[in-house]
Amino acid sequence: MDLKSLNISSYLVNIYAVFTTKQFKGWGRKKTGRFASWCQKTFGGSVTLLEDGFIRSIGLGVDGSPSFSLVEDDIGIYYDATTPSRLENILGSYDFANDTKLMHDASRAIAFMLEHHISKYNNTPLVDDIFCKKYGLGEQKSVLVIAQTAGDASLEYGMLDDFSTDEMVNAAIAENPDVKVYLKIHPDVLSGKKSSDIDIAKAKEQCIIIEENVNPISLLKHFSKVYTKTSGMGFEALLCGCECVCFGMPFYAGWGITDDRSQCKRRKRKLSVEEIFAAAYILYTRYYNPYTKKESDIFDTIERIRGVNNG
């Protein structure tokens, strides 16, 4: 799988497909994805929506860092909770109990990720003693609010029920009296590539703002609870053993492992963190090594990223 060949940069691919295969492709709910879906509805055939996987790259995607993973969904897309997706269908029906190899692989992959601090992006320093002293981490029980980028598609399609970021921050403060509340700015905002979904100046009056880009896993290990709308970092928090409050409906919400302020009636099953990880990171995701240009798997991906980060 050559990810570059799947990087749909124009509409010509789908226009050509109208007269040939009628197999349309596009990126999620972005313009190319919406155009691909329109083509399928208009001309018939099939549509597959693409997105980066949950362990994406060493550097940021907005900086052009090559991707290690891809999801392909012929039903919807995982961050759009307004309709079903292939991932949601897997979570709703897969027989995890009888797939002992899958669950063993999931547990092993989670352990490796926590040990080596593997996240979606992997180019940032680990939290160290200097960082902890600067921000007062470790002095007492702490809560983290996870900010996202303005215009994030997962916010538009995440069934937020009109919850504002202010309401989320206020809830984190009100529900955790006498506890330090921190707010993590998104790395794309820190890099200057995008704007935040939160008024940072206003948040500084209420929270301790983390304005340094550090490894998410190493940061989350210092918190007991997180608040998010739809961020994937919320699931990483669950992997780290944190409680997670969701004001939207990300792929991991609605299955009994999160405190949900929104509801998705389609999601009725109770699942474990390990089962959701197995579905999302293994069954739903394809891996590709952009350096060897070969098909890969989650373990090779973790090892490659670990090797690069260790020099």
Coordinates of C-alpha atoms in Angstrom, one line a residue:
M1 CA 0.0 0.0 0.0
D2 CA 1.5 3.3 -1.1
L3 CA -0.1 6.0 1.0
K4 CA 1.0 8.7 -1.5
S5 CA -1.1 7.0 -4.2
L6 CA -4.1 7.3 -1.9
N7 CA -3.5 11.0 -1.1
I8 CA -6.3 12.3 -3.2
S9 CA -5.3 15.8 -4.2
S10 CA -7.8 16.5 -6.9
Y11 CA -11.3 15.4 -8.1
L12 CA -9.9 13.8 -11.3
V13 CA -9.7 10.4 -9.6
N14 CA -13.4 10.3 -8.9
I15 CA -14.4 11.9 -12.2
Y16 CA -12.4 9.2 -14.0
A17 CA -14.2 6.6 -11.8
V18 CA -17.6 7.8 -13.0
F19 CA -16.7 6.3 -16.4
T20 CA -14.8 3.3 -15.3
T21 CA -14.9 1.4 -11.9
K22 CA -17.5 3.6 -10.1
Q23 CA -15.3 3.0 -7.0
F24 CA -15.1 6.5 -5.4
K25 CA -12.6 7.5 -2.7
G26 CA -12.1 10.7 -0.7
W27 CA -10.8 11.9 2.7
G28 CA -13.4 11.6 5.4
R29 CA -15.8 14.5 5.6
K30 CA -13.4 16.8 3.8
K31 CA -14.3 18.2 0.4
T32 CA -12.9 15.2 -1.5
G33 CA -14.8 12.8 0.8
R34 CA -18.0 14.7 0.3
F35 CA -17.5 14.8 -3.5
A36 CA -16.8 11.0 -3.5
S37 CA -20.0 10.4 -1.5
W38 CA -22.0 12.6 -4.0
C39 CA -20.5 10.7 -6.9
Q40 CA -21.6 7.4 -5.4
K41 CA -25.2 8.7 -4.7
T42 CA -25.4 10.2 -8.2
F43 CA -23.8 7.5 -10.3
G44 CA -24.0 4.3 -8.1
G45 CA -21.1 2.1 -7.3
S46 CA -19.2 2.2 -4.0
V47 CA -17.5 4.9 -1.9
T48 CA -14.6 4.5 0.5
L49 CA -13.6 7.2 2.9
L50 CA -10.0 7.5 4.1
E51 CA -8.4 9.0 7.2
D52 CA -5.1 8.8 9.0
G53 CA -4.8 6.0 11.5
F54 CA -4.5 6.4 15.3
I55 CA -0.7 5.9 15.3
R56 CA 0.0 8.3 12.4
S57 CA 3.6 9.4 12.2
I58 CA 6.7 10.7 13.9
G59 CA 6.1 14.4 13.1
L60 CA 2.9 16.3 12.5
G61 CA 0.8 15.6 9.5
V62 CA 0.5 19.3 8.8
D63 CA 4.3 19.4 8.5
G64 CA 4.3 16.6 5.9
S65 CA 5.6 13.8 8.1
P66 CA 4.9 10.5 6.3
S67 CA 2.1 8.3 7.7
F68 CA 2.4 4.8 9.1
S69 CA -1.3 4.1 9.0
L70 CA -4.6 4.5 7.2
V71 CA -8.2 3.7 7.8
E72 CA -10.6 2.9 5.0
D73 CA -14.3 2.9 5.6
D74 CA -17.0 1.9 3.1
I75 CA -19.9 2.7 5.6
G76 CA -19.0 6.1 7.1
I77 CA -16.0 7.4 8.9
Y78 CA -15.1 6.8 12.6
Y79 CA -15.3 10.3 13.9
D80 CA -18.8 11.0 12.4
A81 CA -21.2 9.7 15.1
T82 CA -24.2 11.0 13.2
T83 CA -24.2 7.9 11.1
P84 CA -22.8 4.3 11.4
S85 CA -19.2 3.5 10.4
R86 CA -17.3 0.4 9.8
L87 CA -15.5 0.9 13.1
E88 CA -18.8 1.3 15.0
N89 CA -20.2 -1.8 13.4
I90 CA -17.1 -3.8 14.4
L91 CA -17.5 -2.5 18.0
G92 CA -21.1 -3.4 18.0
S93 CA -20.9 -6.9 16.7
Y94 CA -17.4 -8.4 16.8
D95 CA -16.8 -11.5 19.0
F96 CA -13.9 -10.3 21.0
A97 CA -14.2 -13.0 23.6
N98 CA -13.5 -15.8 21.1
D99 CA -10.6 -14.1 19.4
T100 CA -7.9 -14.8 21.9
K101 CA -5.1 -13.9 19.6
L102 CA -6.5 -10.5 18.8
M103 CA -7.0 -9.7 22.5
H104 CA -3.5 -10.9 23.3
D105 CA -2.1 -8.7 20.5
A106 CA -4.1 -5.8 21.8
S107 CA -2.8 -6.1 25.3
R108 CA 0.7 -6.5 24.1
A109 CA 0.5 -3.5 21.8
I110 CA -1.0 -1.3 24.6
A111 CA 1.8 -2.3 26.9
F112 CA 4.4 -1.4 24.3
M113 CA 2.7 1.9 23.6
L114 CA 2.7 2.9 27.2
E115 CA 6.3 1.7 27.8
H116 CA 7.6 3.6 24.7
H117 CA 5.1 6.5 24.9
I118 CA 3.7 5.9 21.4
S119 CA 1.0 8.4 20.4
K120 CA -0.6 9.7 17.2
Y121 CA 2.4 12.0 16.7
N122 CA 5.8 11.1 18.1
N123 CA 8.2 14.0 17.7
T124 CA 7.9 15.7 21.1
P125 CA 9.9 15.4 24.3
L126 CA 8.8 13.4 27.3
V127 CA 7.6 15.1 30.4
D128 CA 10.5 15.4 32.8
D129 CA 11.2 16.7 36.3
I130 CA 11.8 20.3 35.1
F131 CA 8.4 20.3 33.3
C132 CA 6.6 18.9 36.3
K133 CA 8.2 21.5 38.6
K134 CA 7.3 24.3 36.2
Y135 CA 3.6 23.3 36.1
G136 CA 3.3 21.8 39.6
L137 CA 2.5 18.3 38.3
G138 CA 2.6 15.5 40.8
E139 CA 1.9 17.8 43.8
Q140 CA -1.7 16.7 44.0
K141 CA -4.5 15.0 42.1
S142 CA -5.0 16.8 38.8
V143 CA -7.5 17.0 36.0
L144 CA -6.8 17.8 32.3
V145 CA -9.0 19.5 29.8
I146 CA -8.0 18.6 26.2
A147 CA -8.4 21.4 23.7
Q148 CA -8.8 20.7 20.0
T149 CA -8.4 22.7 16.8
A150 CA -11.1 25.1 15.5
G151 CA -13.0 23.5 12.6
D152 CA -12.0 19.9 13.5
A153 CA -14.4 17.6 11.6
S154 CA -14.9 15.5 14.7
L155 CA -16.4 18.5 16.4
E156 CA -18.9 19.1 13.6
Y157 CA -19.9 15.5 13.4
G158 CA -19.3 14.5 17.0
M159 CA -22.9 14.9 18.4
L160 CA -21.8 17.6 20.9
D161 CA -25.5 18.7 21.5
D162 CA -24.4 22.3 21.4
F163 CA -22.0 22.0 24.4
S164 CA -19.5 24.8 24.3
T165 CA -15.9 24.6 25.4
D166 CA -16.7 27.0 28.2
E167 CA -19.3 24.6 29.5
M168 CA -16.7 21.8 29.4
V169 CA -14.1 23.8 31.3
N170 CA -16.7 25.0 33.8
A171 CA -17.8 21.4 34.4
A172 CA -14.2 20.3 35.0
I173 CA -13.8 23.0 37.6
A174 CA -17.2 22.5 39.3
E175 CA -17.0 18.7 39.4
N176 CA -13.5 18.6 40.8
P177 CA -13.3 21.0 43.7
D178 CA -9.9 21.6 45.3
V179 CA -8.2 19.9 42.4
K180 CA -5.8 21.6 39.9
V181 CA -7.4 21.9 36.4
Y182 CA -5.0 22.0 33.5
L183 CA -5.7 22.7 29.8
K184 CA -3.7 21.1 27.0
I185 CA -3.4 23.1 23.8
H186 CA -3.4 21.0 20.5
P187 CA 0.0 20.5 18.9
D188 CA -1.2 22.0 15.6
V189 CA -2.1 25.2 17.4
L190 CA 1.3 25.2 19.2
S191 CA 3.0 24.8 15.8
G192 CA 1.1 27.8 14.5
K193 CA -0.6 25.8 11.7
K194 CA -4.1 26.0 13.1
S195 CA -6.2 28.0 15.6
S196 CA -7.7 26.6 18.8
D197 CA -11.3 25.6 19.5
I198 CA -10.9 27.4 22.9
D199 CA -10.3 31.0 23.9
I200 CA -6.9 30.5 25.4
A201 CA -6.7 34.0 27.0
K202 CA -10.0 33.4 28.8
A203 CA -9.0 29.9 29.8
K204 CA -5.9 31.2 31.5
E205 CA -8.2 32.9 34.1
Q206 CA -9.6 29.5 35.0
C207 CA -6.9 26.8 34.3
I208 CA -3.2 26.2 34.2
I209 CA -2.4 26.2 30.5
I210 CA 0.1 23.8 29.1
E211 CA 1.5 25.6 26.2
E212 CA 4.5 23.3 25.5
N213 CA 4.3 20.5 23.1
V214 CA 5.1 17.3 25.0
N215 CA 4.5 13.6 24.5
P216 CA 0.8 13.0 25.3
I217 CA 1.3 9.6 26.9
S218 CA 4.0 10.8 29.2
L219 CA 1.8 13.8 30.1
L220 CA -1.4 11.7 30.7
K221 CA 0.4 9.6 33.2
H222 CA 0.3 12.6 35.6
F223 CA -3.5 12.9 35.5
S224 CA -6.3 10.9 37.0
K225 CA -9.1 12.4 34.9
V226 CA -9.6 14.1 31.6
Y227 CA -12.3 16.1 29.9
T228 CA -12.7 16.3 26.1
K229 CA -15.2 16.8 23.4
T230 CA -14.1 14.3 20.8
S231 CA -10.2 14.2 20.9
G232 CA -8.4 11.0 20.3
M233 CA -6.2 11.9 23.2
G234 CA -9.2 11.0 25.4
F235 CA -8.8 7.4 24.4
E236 CA -5.0 7.6 25.1
A237 CA -6.0 8.8 28.5
L238 CA -8.1 5.7 29.0
L239 CA -5.1 3.5 28.0
C240 CA -3.2 5.3 30.7
G241 CA -5.9 4.5 33.3
C242 CA -7.5 7.9 33.5
E243 CA -11.2 8.6 33.8
C244 CA -12.5 10.2 30.7
V245 CA -15.5 12.6 30.4
C246 CA -16.8 13.1 26.9
F247 CA -18.9 16.1 25.9
G248 CA -19.2 14.7 22.3
M249 CA -19.3 11.2 20.9
P250 CA -15.9 10.1 19.7
F251 CA -15.4 6.5 18.5
Y252 CA -14.6 5.2 22.0
A253 CA -17.6 6.8 23.7
G254 CA -21.0 5.2 24.3
W255 CA -19.5 1.8 25.1
G256 CA -19.5 2.0 28.9
I257 CA -15.9 3.1 29.5
T258 CA -16.5 6.9 29.4
D259 CA -18.7 9.4 31.3
D260 CA -20.8 10.6 28.4
R261 CA -22.6 13.9 28.3
S262 CA -24.0 13.1 24.8
Q263 CA -25.7 9.9 23.8
C264 CA -25.7 7.7 20.7
K265 CA -28.7 5.3 20.7
R266 CA -27.0 2.9 18.3
R267 CA -24.2 2.2 20.8
K268 CA -25.7 -0.3 23.3
R269 CA -22.9 -2.7 23.9
K270 CA -20.6 -2.6 26.9
L271 CA -16.9 -3.0 26.0
S272 CA -13.5 -2.8 27.6
V273 CA -10.8 -0.4 26.8
E274 CA -8.8 -3.4 25.3
E275 CA -11.7 -4.4 23.1
I276 CA -12.1 -0.9 21.7
F277 CA -8.3 -0.7 21.1
A278 CA -8.4 -4.0 19.3
A279 CA -11.2 -2.9 17.0
A280 CA -9.8 0.6 16.3
Y281 CA -6.0 0.1 16.2
I282 CA -5.9 -3.4 14.8
L283 CA -9.0 -4.5 12.9
Y284 CA -9.9 -1.1 11.5
T285 CA -6.5 0.2 10.7
R286 CA -4.0 -0.7 7.9
Y287 CA -0.3 -0.1 8.6
Y288 CA 2.4 0.8 6.1
N289 CA 6.1 1.5 6.7
P290 CA 6.9 4.7 4.6
Y291 CA 10.6 4.0 5.0
T292 CA 10.7 0.4 3.7
K293 CA 7.6 1.0 1.5
K294 CA 6.0 -2.2 2.6
E295 CA 2.8 -3.4 4.3
S296 CA 3.3 -3.5 8.0
D297 CA 1.4 -4.1 11.3
I298 CA 1.0 -2.3 14.6
F299 CA 4.1 -3.9 16.2
D300 CA 6.4 -3.0 13.4
T301 CA 5.1 0.5 13.5
I302 CA 5.7 0.9 17.2
E303 CA 9.2 -0.5 16.9
R304 CA 10.0 1.7 13.9
I305 CA 8.8 4.9 15.7
R306 CA 10.6 3.8 18.9
G307 CA 13.8 3.2 16.9
V308 CA 13.7 6.6 15.3
N309 CA 13.0 8.4 18.6
N310 CA 15.9 6.6 20.3
G311 CA 18.3 7.7 17.6

